[in-house]
Short mmCIF file of C-alpha atoms and ligand atoms in Angstrom, two decimals:
data_model
loop_
_atom_site.label_atom_id
_atom_site.label_comp_id
_atom_site.label_asym_id
_atom_site.label_seq_id
_atom_site.Cartn_x
_atom_site.Cartn_y
_atom_site.Cartn_z
CA MET K 1 26.03 -1.34 -3.33
CA ASP K 2 23.69 1.39 -3.36
CA ASN K 3 23.17 3.02 -0.12
CA ASN K 4 20.17 1.43 0.91
CA ARG K 5 21.64 -2.14 -0.06
CA LYS K 6 24.20 -1.45 2.48
CA MET K 7 22.25 0.14 4.53
CA TRP K 8 19.79 -3.27 4.78
CA GLU K 9 22.99 -5.28 5.21
CA SER K 10 24.25 -3.46 8.54
CA LEU K 11 20.70 -3.85 9.85
CA GLY K 12 21.27 -7.30 9.45
CA MET K 13 18.46 -7.78 6.99
CA ASN K 14 17.88 -10.78 4.92
CA LEU K 15 17.96 -9.04 1.82
CA GLU K 16 17.39 -12.09 -0.65
CA ALA K 17 14.08 -12.87 1.26
CA HIS K 18 13.46 -8.16 1.08
CA ASP K 19 14.56 -8.01 -2.50
CA MET K 20 11.66 -9.98 -3.44
CA LEU K 21 9.30 -7.47 -2.26
CA CYS K 22 10.95 -5.03 -3.42
CA GLU K 23 10.55 -6.06 -6.76
CA VAL K 24 6.67 -6.01 -5.89
CA LEU K 25 6.13 -3.04 -4.27
CA PRO K 26 6.86 -0.76 -7.64
CA GLN K 27 4.61 -2.44 -9.18
CA ALA K 28 1.22 -2.25 -6.32
CA VAL K 29 2.18 1.38 -5.58
CA GLY K 30 2.07 1.47 -9.38
CA ASP K 31 -1.49 -0.12 -10.05
CA VAL K 32 -3.14 1.16 -7.03
CA PHE K 33 -1.73 4.98 -6.78
CA LEU K 34 -0.24 5.96 -10.17
CA SER K 35 -3.02 4.38 -11.92
CA GLN K 36 -5.75 6.90 -10.91
CA GLU K 37 -6.51 10.26 -12.68
CA ASN K 38 -6.29 14.16 -11.62
CA ARG K 39 -4.46 12.79 -8.16
CA PRO K 40 -3.15 16.11 -6.22
CA GLU K 41 -0.42 17.42 -7.38
CA CYS K 42 0.89 17.56 -3.01
CA MET K 43 -0.02 13.84 -3.49
CA ASP K 44 4.27 14.02 -4.91
CA TYR K 45 5.73 14.29 -1.70
CA TYR K 46 3.61 10.94 -0.42
CA ASP K 47 4.37 8.64 -3.57
CA MET K 48 8.46 9.60 -2.42
CA VAL K 49 7.90 8.44 0.16
CA VAL K 50 6.30 4.93 -0.18
CA ALA K 51 8.49 5.07 -3.39
CA ASP K 52 11.68 4.67 -1.08
CA ILE K 53 9.64 2.89 2.13
CA HIS K 54 12.46 1.20 2.96
CA GLY K 55 14.83 3.84 2.19
CA ILE K 56 14.72 7.28 3.42
CA ARG K 57 12.77 7.26 6.55
CA PRO K 58 15.16 4.27 8.04
CA ALA K 59 17.71 6.27 7.25
CA GLU K 60 16.95 8.89 8.82
CA LEU K 61 16.46 7.25 12.30
CA ILE K 62 19.76 5.65 12.23
CA ALA K 63 21.20 9.21 11.21
CA HIS K 64 19.07 9.73 14.80
CA GLN K 65 21.04 6.92 16.77
CA GLU K 66 24.39 7.91 15.38
CA LYS K 67 24.11 11.26 17.82
CA GLY K 68 22.88 8.97 20.74
CA GLY K 69 18.87 8.83 19.77
CA LYS K 70 16.78 6.20 20.93
CA VAL K 71 13.71 4.63 17.96
CA PHE K 72 11.05 3.13 19.89
CA GLY K 73 8.40 1.29 17.74
CA THR K 74 5.35 1.04 18.54
CA PHE K 75 1.30 -0.99 16.83
CA CYS K 76 -1.06 0.62 18.78
CA ALA K 77 -3.17 4.20 18.41
CA TYR K 78 -3.85 4.27 22.55
CA VAL K 79 0.67 4.26 22.89
CA PRO K 80 1.11 8.64 23.43
CA ASP K 81 4.01 9.28 21.21
CA GLU K 82 4.58 12.53 23.25
CA VAL K 83 5.98 11.19 25.49
CA ILE K 84 9.14 9.57 23.54
CA ILE K 85 8.98 12.17 22.14
CA ALA K 86 9.47 14.27 25.34
CA GLY K 87 12.34 12.21 26.06
CA GLY K 88 14.06 12.91 22.51
CA ALA K 89 13.31 9.92 21.16
CA ILE K 90 11.95 8.85 17.96
CA ALA K 91 8.17 6.64 17.01
CA THR K 92 7.49 5.09 14.90
CA GLY K 93 4.41 2.31 13.92
CA LEU K 94 4.98 -0.89 12.94
CA CYS K 95 2.31 -3.00 12.14
CA GLY K 96 2.51 -5.17 9.82
CA GLY K 97 0.02 -4.61 6.17
CA SER K 98 1.16 -6.90 4.11
CA GLN K 99 0.42 -10.73 3.56
CA PHE K 100 4.77 -11.23 1.99
CA TRP K 101 4.82 -11.67 6.27
CA VAL K 102 2.61 -13.62 6.91
CA PRO K 103 3.98 -16.80 6.59
CA ASP K 104 7.39 -15.71 9.20
CA GLY K 105 4.62 -14.77 11.32
CA GLU K 106 2.52 -18.54 10.95
CA LYS K 107 6.09 -20.01 11.91
CA VAL K 108 5.47 -19.09 15.65
CA LEU K 109 1.74 -17.97 15.68
CA PRO K 110 -1.26 -20.33 15.53
CA THR K 111 -2.93 -19.62 11.85
CA ASN K 112 -5.67 -18.80 13.08
CA THR K 113 -4.40 -15.69 14.45
CA CYS K 114 -4.98 -12.23 12.50
CA PRO K 115 -2.71 -11.05 9.83
CA LEU K 116 -2.00 -7.64 11.19
CA ILE K 117 -0.03 -9.91 14.42
CA LYS K 118 1.36 -12.94 12.21
CA ALA K 119 2.52 -9.78 9.34
CA SER K 120 3.90 -7.74 11.96
CA VAL K 121 5.45 -10.95 14.58
CA GLY K 122 6.93 -12.64 10.62
CA ALA K 123 8.16 -8.54 9.66
CA ARG K 124 10.69 -9.09 13.01
CA LEU K 125 11.40 -12.41 13.00
CA GLY K 126 11.99 -13.35 9.01
CA ARG K 127 14.19 -10.38 8.87
CA THR K 128 12.51 -8.55 6.47
CA CYS K 129 11.90 -5.02 7.11
CA PRO K 130 14.52 -2.52 7.89
CA PHE K 131 11.88 -0.36 11.29
CA PHE K 132 11.77 -3.81 12.47
CA ARG K 133 15.36 -3.72 13.27
CA ILE K 134 15.68 -0.10 13.73
CA ALA K 135 14.31 0.07 16.54
CA ASP K 136 15.53 -0.12 20.12
CA MET K 137 12.91 -1.40 21.63
CA TYR K 138 8.52 -1.56 20.83
CA ILE K 139 5.85 -0.21 23.14
CA GLY K 140 3.29 -3.41 23.65
CA GLU K 141 -0.42 -3.28 24.88
CA THR K 142 -3.11 -4.78 26.16
CA THR K 143 -5.55 -4.83 23.63
CA CYS K 144 -6.55 -8.65 21.79
CA ASP K 145 -5.59 -11.42 23.24
CA GLY K 146 -2.84 -12.47 19.25
CA LYS K 147 -1.17 -8.59 20.78
CA LYS K 148 -0.34 -9.80 24.46
CA LYS K 149 1.13 -13.30 23.56
CA ALA K 150 3.23 -12.24 20.47
CA TRP K 151 5.11 -9.32 22.23
CA GLU K 152 6.04 -12.10 24.70
CA ILE K 153 7.55 -14.16 21.40
CA LEU K 154 8.86 -10.85 20.19
CA ALA K 155 10.70 -10.14 23.74
CA GLU K 156 12.71 -13.60 23.23
CA ASP K 157 14.23 -11.38 20.25
CA VAL K 158 14.12 -8.02 21.44
CA PRO K 159 13.32 -5.19 24.21
CA VAL K 160 9.51 -5.03 24.72
CA HIS K 161 7.65 -2.80 27.21
CA VAL K 162 4.10 -3.87 27.86
CA MET K 163 1.64 -1.19 28.31
CA GLU K 164 -1.62 -2.03 30.56
CA LEU K 165 -4.26 -1.13 28.66
CA PRO K 166 -7.48 -1.05 30.20
CA GLN K 167 -10.68 -3.10 28.89
CA MET K 168 -13.37 -0.58 30.18
CA LYS K 169 -13.58 2.91 30.62
CA ARG K 170 -14.42 4.19 34.36
CA ARG K 171 -12.69 6.74 36.65
CA LYS K 172 -9.90 4.25 37.54
CA ASN K 173 -9.77 2.90 34.31
CA ILE K 174 -8.30 5.93 33.33
CA ASP K 175 -6.33 6.39 36.08
CA ALA K 176 -4.97 3.17 35.51
CA TRP K 177 -4.24 4.82 31.92
CA ALA K 178 -2.49 7.53 33.32
CA ASP K 179 -0.23 5.54 35.60
CA GLU K 180 0.69 3.31 32.78
CA ILE K 181 1.54 6.69 30.35
CA ARG K 182 3.62 7.59 34.19
CA ILE K 183 5.49 4.25 34.37
CA LEU K 184 6.05 4.35 30.33
CA LYS K 185 7.91 8.04 30.59
CA ASP K 186 10.00 6.01 33.18
CA VAL K 187 10.82 3.62 30.48
CA VAL K 188 11.20 5.91 28.02
CA GLU K 189 13.75 8.03 30.68
CA GLU K 190 16.30 5.03 31.25
CA GLN K 191 16.40 3.83 27.43
CA THR K 192 17.11 7.77 26.65
CA GLY K 193 19.37 9.50 29.66
CA ASN K 194 17.29 11.78 28.65
CA LYS K 195 14.73 13.34 31.01
CA VAL K 196 10.94 14.54 30.48
CA THR K 197 9.69 17.28 31.76
CA PHE K 198 7.22 20.26 32.33
CA ASP K 199 8.28 21.79 28.98
CA ASN K 200 9.55 18.92 26.82
CA LEU K 201 6.44 17.64 27.39
CA ALA K 202 4.48 20.45 26.25
CA ALA K 203 6.03 20.70 23.09
CA SER K 204 5.72 17.34 22.33
CA ILE K 205 1.66 17.67 22.64
CA GLU K 206 1.75 21.29 20.62
CA ILE K 207 4.07 18.15 17.79
CA VAL K 208 1.22 15.55 17.91
CA ASN K 209 -2.00 17.68 18.35
CA ASN K 210 -0.64 19.42 15.16
CA LYS K 211 0.05 17.05 13.23
CA ARG K 212 -3.45 15.48 14.56
CA LYS K 213 -5.48 18.94 13.48
CA ALA K 214 -3.32 18.76 9.73
CA LEU K 215 -5.29 14.82 9.41
CA GLN K 216 -8.37 16.86 10.69
CA ARG K 217 -8.41 19.55 7.53
CA LEU K 218 -7.58 16.58 5.30
CA TYR K 219 -10.47 14.78 6.94
CA ASN K 220 -12.85 17.85 6.44
CA CYS K 221 -12.08 18.73 2.94
CA ARG K 222 -13.64 14.86 2.59
CA LYS K 223 -16.73 16.40 3.76
CA SER K 224 -17.19 18.34 0.88
CA LYS K 225 -19.43 17.28 -1.93
CA ASN K 226 -17.44 17.60 -4.93
CA ILE K 227 -14.30 14.54 -3.18
CA PRO K 228 -10.73 16.56 -3.30
CA ILE K 229 -8.64 13.75 -3.20
CA SER K 230 -10.06 9.57 -3.37
CA GLY K 231 -10.31 7.22 -0.44
CA THR K 232 -7.17 5.74 -1.36
CA ASP K 233 -4.69 8.37 -1.42
CA THR K 234 -5.67 9.31 1.73
CA LEU K 235 -5.07 6.40 3.57
CA VAL K 236 -1.55 6.52 2.73
CA ILE K 237 -0.94 9.28 3.89
CA SER K 238 -2.58 8.26 7.51
CA GLN K 239 -0.54 5.71 6.97
CA ILE K 240 2.58 7.40 7.00
CA ALA K 241 1.65 9.46 9.76
CA TYR K 242 2.27 6.80 12.00
CA TYR K 243 6.01 6.91 11.17
CA ASP K 244 7.24 9.92 9.46
CA ASP K 245 8.96 12.69 11.12
CA PRO K 246 5.58 14.06 12.86
CA VAL K 247 6.41 17.79 12.10
CA ARG K 248 7.38 17.85 8.66
CA PHE K 249 4.29 15.47 8.22
CA ALA K 250 2.20 18.05 9.54
CA THR K 251 3.62 20.87 6.88
CA MET K 252 3.10 18.11 4.34
CA THR K 253 -0.27 17.21 4.96
CA ASN K 254 -1.42 20.87 5.58
CA LYS K 255 0.48 21.75 2.16
CA LEU K 256 -1.72 19.63 0.28
CA CYS K 257 -4.85 21.12 2.78
CA ASP K 258 -3.96 24.46 1.07
CA GLU K 259 -4.05 22.59 -2.91
CA LEU K 260 -7.28 21.08 -2.35
CA GLU K 261 -9.53 23.57 -0.01
CA LYS K 262 -8.66 25.62 -3.46
CA ARG K 263 -10.22 22.07 -5.44
CA ILE K 264 -13.07 22.70 -3.30
CA GLU K 265 -13.61 26.16 -4.04
CA ASP K 266 -12.78 25.51 -7.77
CA GLY K 267 -15.56 22.02 -7.74
CA VAL K 268 -12.43 19.62 -8.71
CA SER K 269 -13.50 17.02 -7.69
CA VAL K 270 -11.28 13.15 -8.64
CA PHE K 271 -14.57 11.31 -8.80
CA ALA K 272 -18.04 12.28 -11.24
CA GLU K 273 -20.99 13.37 -10.16
CA GLY K 274 -23.05 11.04 -8.26
CA THR K 275 -20.94 8.51 -6.57
CA LYS K 276 -21.16 6.35 -3.80
CA ARG K 277 -19.94 7.94 -0.92
CA ILE K 278 -18.99 5.51 1.47
CA LEU K 279 -17.80 4.78 5.54
CA ILE K 280 -14.82 2.03 6.10
CA THR K 281 -15.31 1.74 10.25
CA GLY K 282 -12.91 -2.00 11.01
CA THR K 283 -10.03 -2.65 11.96
CA PRO K 284 -6.48 -1.14 10.98
CA MET K 285 -5.34 -0.88 7.84
CA ALA K 286 -1.42 -1.06 7.64
CA ILE K 287 0.73 -0.13 5.33
CA PRO K 288 0.63 -1.28 2.36
CA ASN K 289 -2.70 -3.17 2.87
CA TRP K 290 -4.74 -1.18 0.19
CA LYS K 291 -6.41 -3.72 -0.53
CA LEU K 292 -11.37 -2.80 0.06
CA HIS K 293 -9.85 1.16 -0.97
CA ASN K 294 -8.85 0.22 -3.50
CA ILE K 295 -11.05 -2.23 -5.02
CA ILE K 296 -14.05 0.48 -4.14
CA GLU K 297 -12.44 3.01 -5.80
CA THR K 298 -12.34 0.77 -8.47
CA SER K 299 -15.73 -0.11 -8.09
CA GLY K 300 -17.30 2.56 -8.91
CA GLY K 301 -17.08 3.79 -5.23
CA ALA K 302 -15.47 7.00 -3.65
CA VAL K 303 -13.96 6.02 0.31
CA VAL K 304 -14.20 9.85 1.88
CA CYS K 305 -14.07 8.68 5.52
CA GLU K 306 -12.61 5.78 7.76
CA GLU K 307 -13.35 5.19 11.59
CA THR K 308 -10.71 3.15 11.77
CA CYS K 309 -7.21 3.49 13.84
CA THR K 310 -6.20 4.10 10.02
CA GLY K 311 -8.62 6.83 9.88
CA THR K 312 -10.67 8.95 12.83
CA ARG K 313 -9.49 7.08 16.18
CA TYR K 314 -6.00 8.18 15.01
CA PHE K 315 -6.79 12.06 15.63
CA GLU K 316 -10.17 12.97 16.52
CA ARG K 317 -9.46 15.31 20.16
CA LEU K 318 -6.99 16.38 20.98
CA VAL K 319 -4.51 16.38 24.01
CA ASP K 320 -5.66 19.25 26.42
CA GLU K 321 -2.79 22.21 26.26
CA THR K 322 -3.73 24.24 29.06
CA GLN K 323 -2.02 21.87 32.34
CA ASP K 324 0.11 23.86 34.05
CA THR K 325 1.49 20.65 35.87
CA MET K 326 3.67 17.02 34.90
CA GLU K 327 0.59 15.79 36.37
CA GLY K 328 -1.26 17.52 34.50
CA GLN K 329 -0.72 17.11 31.37
CA ILE K 330 -0.33 12.73 32.20
CA ASN K 331 -3.98 13.18 33.10
CA ALA K 332 -5.03 15.11 29.77
CA LEU K 333 -3.15 12.26 27.68
CA ALA K 334 -4.95 9.56 29.76
CA GLU K 335 -8.30 11.52 28.68
CA ARG K 336 -7.69 12.05 25.26
CA TYR K 337 -6.07 8.38 24.52
CA MET K 338 -9.05 7.03 26.54
CA GLY K 339 -11.48 8.67 24.11
CA ILE K 340 -10.20 6.24 21.34
CA ASN K 341 -13.52 4.00 20.62
CA CYS K 342 -11.74 -0.21 19.62
CA ALA K 343 -13.19 -3.12 20.33
CA CYS K 344 -10.89 -4.30 22.48
CA PHE K 345 -12.72 -2.54 25.34
CA THR K 346 -16.12 -3.68 26.45
CA PRO K 347 -18.59 -1.82 26.50
CA ASN K 348 -18.37 -0.17 23.37
CA THR K 349 -21.27 1.91 23.00
CA ALA K 350 -19.34 5.02 22.04
CA ARG K 351 -17.90 3.53 18.47
CA ILE K 352 -21.17 2.96 17.29
CA ASP K 353 -22.41 7.05 18.14
CA ASP K 354 -19.24 7.90 16.59
CA ILE K 355 -20.02 5.51 12.83
CA LEU K 356 -23.16 7.17 13.33
CA ARG K 357 -22.40 10.30 14.19
CA LEU K 358 -19.26 10.36 10.41
CA ALA K 359 -21.39 8.91 8.85
CA LYS K 360 -23.48 12.24 8.82
CA GLU K 361 -20.73 14.12 8.60
CA TYR K 362 -19.38 13.37 5.53
CA ASP K 363 -23.07 12.26 4.15
CA VAL K 364 -22.48 8.88 3.36
CA ASP K 365 -24.51 6.57 1.16
CA GLY K 366 -23.79 3.77 2.72
CA ILE K 367 -21.46 1.79 5.22
CA ILE K 368 -19.04 -0.84 4.38
CA ASP K 369 -17.56 -2.47 8.05
CA VAL K 370 -14.41 -4.51 7.00
CA ASN K 371 -12.98 -6.60 9.81
CA LEU K 372 -9.51 -8.55 9.81
CA LYS K 373 -10.06 -12.49 9.35
CA PHE K 374 -9.40 -14.11 12.75
CA CYS K 375 -9.73 -10.43 14.90
CA GLY K 376 -12.37 -11.56 17.81
CA CYS K 377 -13.05 -7.83 19.23
CA PHE K 378 -13.88 -6.34 15.37
CA GLN K 379 -15.68 -8.91 14.05
CA THR K 380 -17.70 -9.64 17.04
CA GLU K 381 -18.95 -6.51 17.66
CA LYS K 382 -19.99 -5.86 14.39
CA TYR K 383 -23.17 -7.53 15.88
CA PHE K 384 -23.85 -4.17 17.40
CA ILE K 385 -22.33 -2.20 14.85
CA GLU K 386 -24.94 -4.10 11.90
CA ARG K 387 -28.20 -3.66 14.10
CA ALA K 388 -27.41 0.41 15.03
CA VAL K 389 -27.01 1.02 11.26
CA HIS K 390 -29.76 -0.50 10.15
CA GLU K 391 -31.35 0.75 12.65
CA ALA K 392 -31.02 4.15 10.76
CA GLY K 393 -31.83 3.38 7.11
CA ILE K 394 -28.13 3.47 5.86
CA PRO K 395 -27.11 0.61 3.54
CA TYR K 396 -24.94 -1.78 5.13
CA LEU K 397 -22.11 -4.56 3.99
CA GLY K 398 -20.27 -6.30 6.32
CA ILE K 399 -16.24 -7.94 5.18
CA GLU K 400 -14.37 -10.37 6.76
CA THR K 401 -10.94 -10.69 4.55
CA ASP K 402 -7.14 -10.48 5.21
CA TYR K 403 -4.02 -9.65 3.57
CA THR K 404 -3.98 -12.25 0.24
CA ASP K 405 -5.67 -11.30 -3.04
CA SER K 406 -7.19 -15.04 -3.32
CA ASP K 407 -11.01 -12.86 -2.29
CA ALA K 408 -9.99 -9.75 -4.38
CA GLU K 409 -12.89 -10.52 -6.86
CA GLN K 410 -15.94 -12.15 -4.82
CA LEU K 411 -14.76 -9.18 -2.54
CA ARG K 412 -15.02 -6.91 -6.33
CA THR K 413 -18.81 -8.85 -6.73
CA ARG K 414 -19.90 -7.96 -3.82
CA ILE K 415 -19.22 -5.10 -3.25
CA SER K 416 -20.01 -4.01 -7.29
CA ALA K 417 -23.42 -4.90 -6.19
CA PHE K 418 -23.48 -2.93 -3.05
CA ILE K 419 -22.95 0.06 -4.43
CA GLU K 420 -25.44 -0.60 -7.25
CA MET K 421 -27.92 -1.62 -4.95
CA MET K 422 -27.55 2.28 -3.23
CA GLY K 423 -28.78 3.63 -6.99
S1 LIG G 1 -6.61 1.02 18.68
S2 LIG G 1 -7.60 -1.38 16.76
S3 LIG G 1 -4.41 -0.16 16.79
S4 LIG G 1 -5.75 -2.50 18.94
S5 LIG G 1 -4.19 -6.92 16.06
S6 LIG G 1 -7.28 -5.91 17.80
S7 LIG G 1 -6.60 -6.64 14.02
S8 LIG G 1 -6.76 -8.66 16.39
S9 LIG G 1 -4.90 -3.82 15.60
FE1 LIG G 1 -5.89 -2.29 16.95
FE2 LIG G 1 -5.18 -0.20 19.01
FE3 LIG G 1 -7.42 -1.57 19.17
FE4 LIG G 1 -6.75 0.38 17.28
FE5 LIG G 1 -8.17 -7.28 15.57
FE6 LIG G 1 -5.42 -8.08 15.33
FE7 LIG G 1 -5.80 -7.71 17.69
FE8 LIG G 1 -5.98 -5.72 16.01
#
């Protein structure tokens, strides 16, 4: 039995079911990533991480636990990793992005629940993902209704702490979020037995800001006329950002950016001249959901930016590092995180401003608004996005989809027509 198998067995995983997932992944990685031409050499690192996605990082998390450390699983861009890291723990993203996990989620959730929630619950209850097995505690949040109820179901199986995310952005709501961050700090201290201090919080704020800076640098490269990296490759990097070691991730991503900046200088592009530049906006694409990027980039388009939580919502704006008290640090965290524009908020007009600004910054030819089926918040907000994008004179295509491949051909037809229509 190889080491991964031993590890999965010790985690109480359903090995037979998990084998089926392991069988399809290499094929998917080959089809989506390795088939691309002229990829940056530094993609090797991310390819390696994905190829052994249920091996390398889970083993690191277990090694951390064996030394007495704790692992917290998170599901949302609003949850401040800084507090978890300051407590000497590891934060790992847990959102499920595969149809493989959906049927197990549907055993306990209504079918008309968003696939991200069904996959996340299914990955836990079906015992088919090591990350879900390893995490000592899950940190939920009160974003959409589906997630709120999912925490109650998951809490029957694993400790869950839920952060109450306000739904508006008035001063009192930002202060309320600061309170929730204080409560998270207490929870982390209780779980880890470590104190969160001014110094270790300052250090963790710097670590996470450095990760954001690396992602900002990566995205800046995509603004170039000659596009040095595909959207598909960038997406997997953003997905890995949620669960890789943050210091190593920033180092490897900066190394990649060195290569990309050189490519820009040398005029190297992974797309033919004139390829239509697309901005994606909408719901997050959790690993291994690569469906839309793959279809767009094999239908004559290039994804140059994502206004999603696996995109700009994750890394834009840094946490202020100049605070000199812990109170100040916590307020700075609350300010930064409440600046994320998720459709769970009302009103959420700043998201429209973001989309229009990004369309300019990345010089896009069209916008594709991609929302997961049964995500009421994003699907409803689409009304305003579509209107604003039309008013700005930018071609717009709205898509609602899930994790299955059943609509792939139909999507390809619509996306190809959309790209052709741009002339
Ligand atoms: S900040 S987008 S990560 S909540 S789970 S809202 S897709 S119905 S994921 Fe999200 Fe945080 Fe907002 Fe970002 Fe819709 Fe599905 Fe809910 Fe979702």
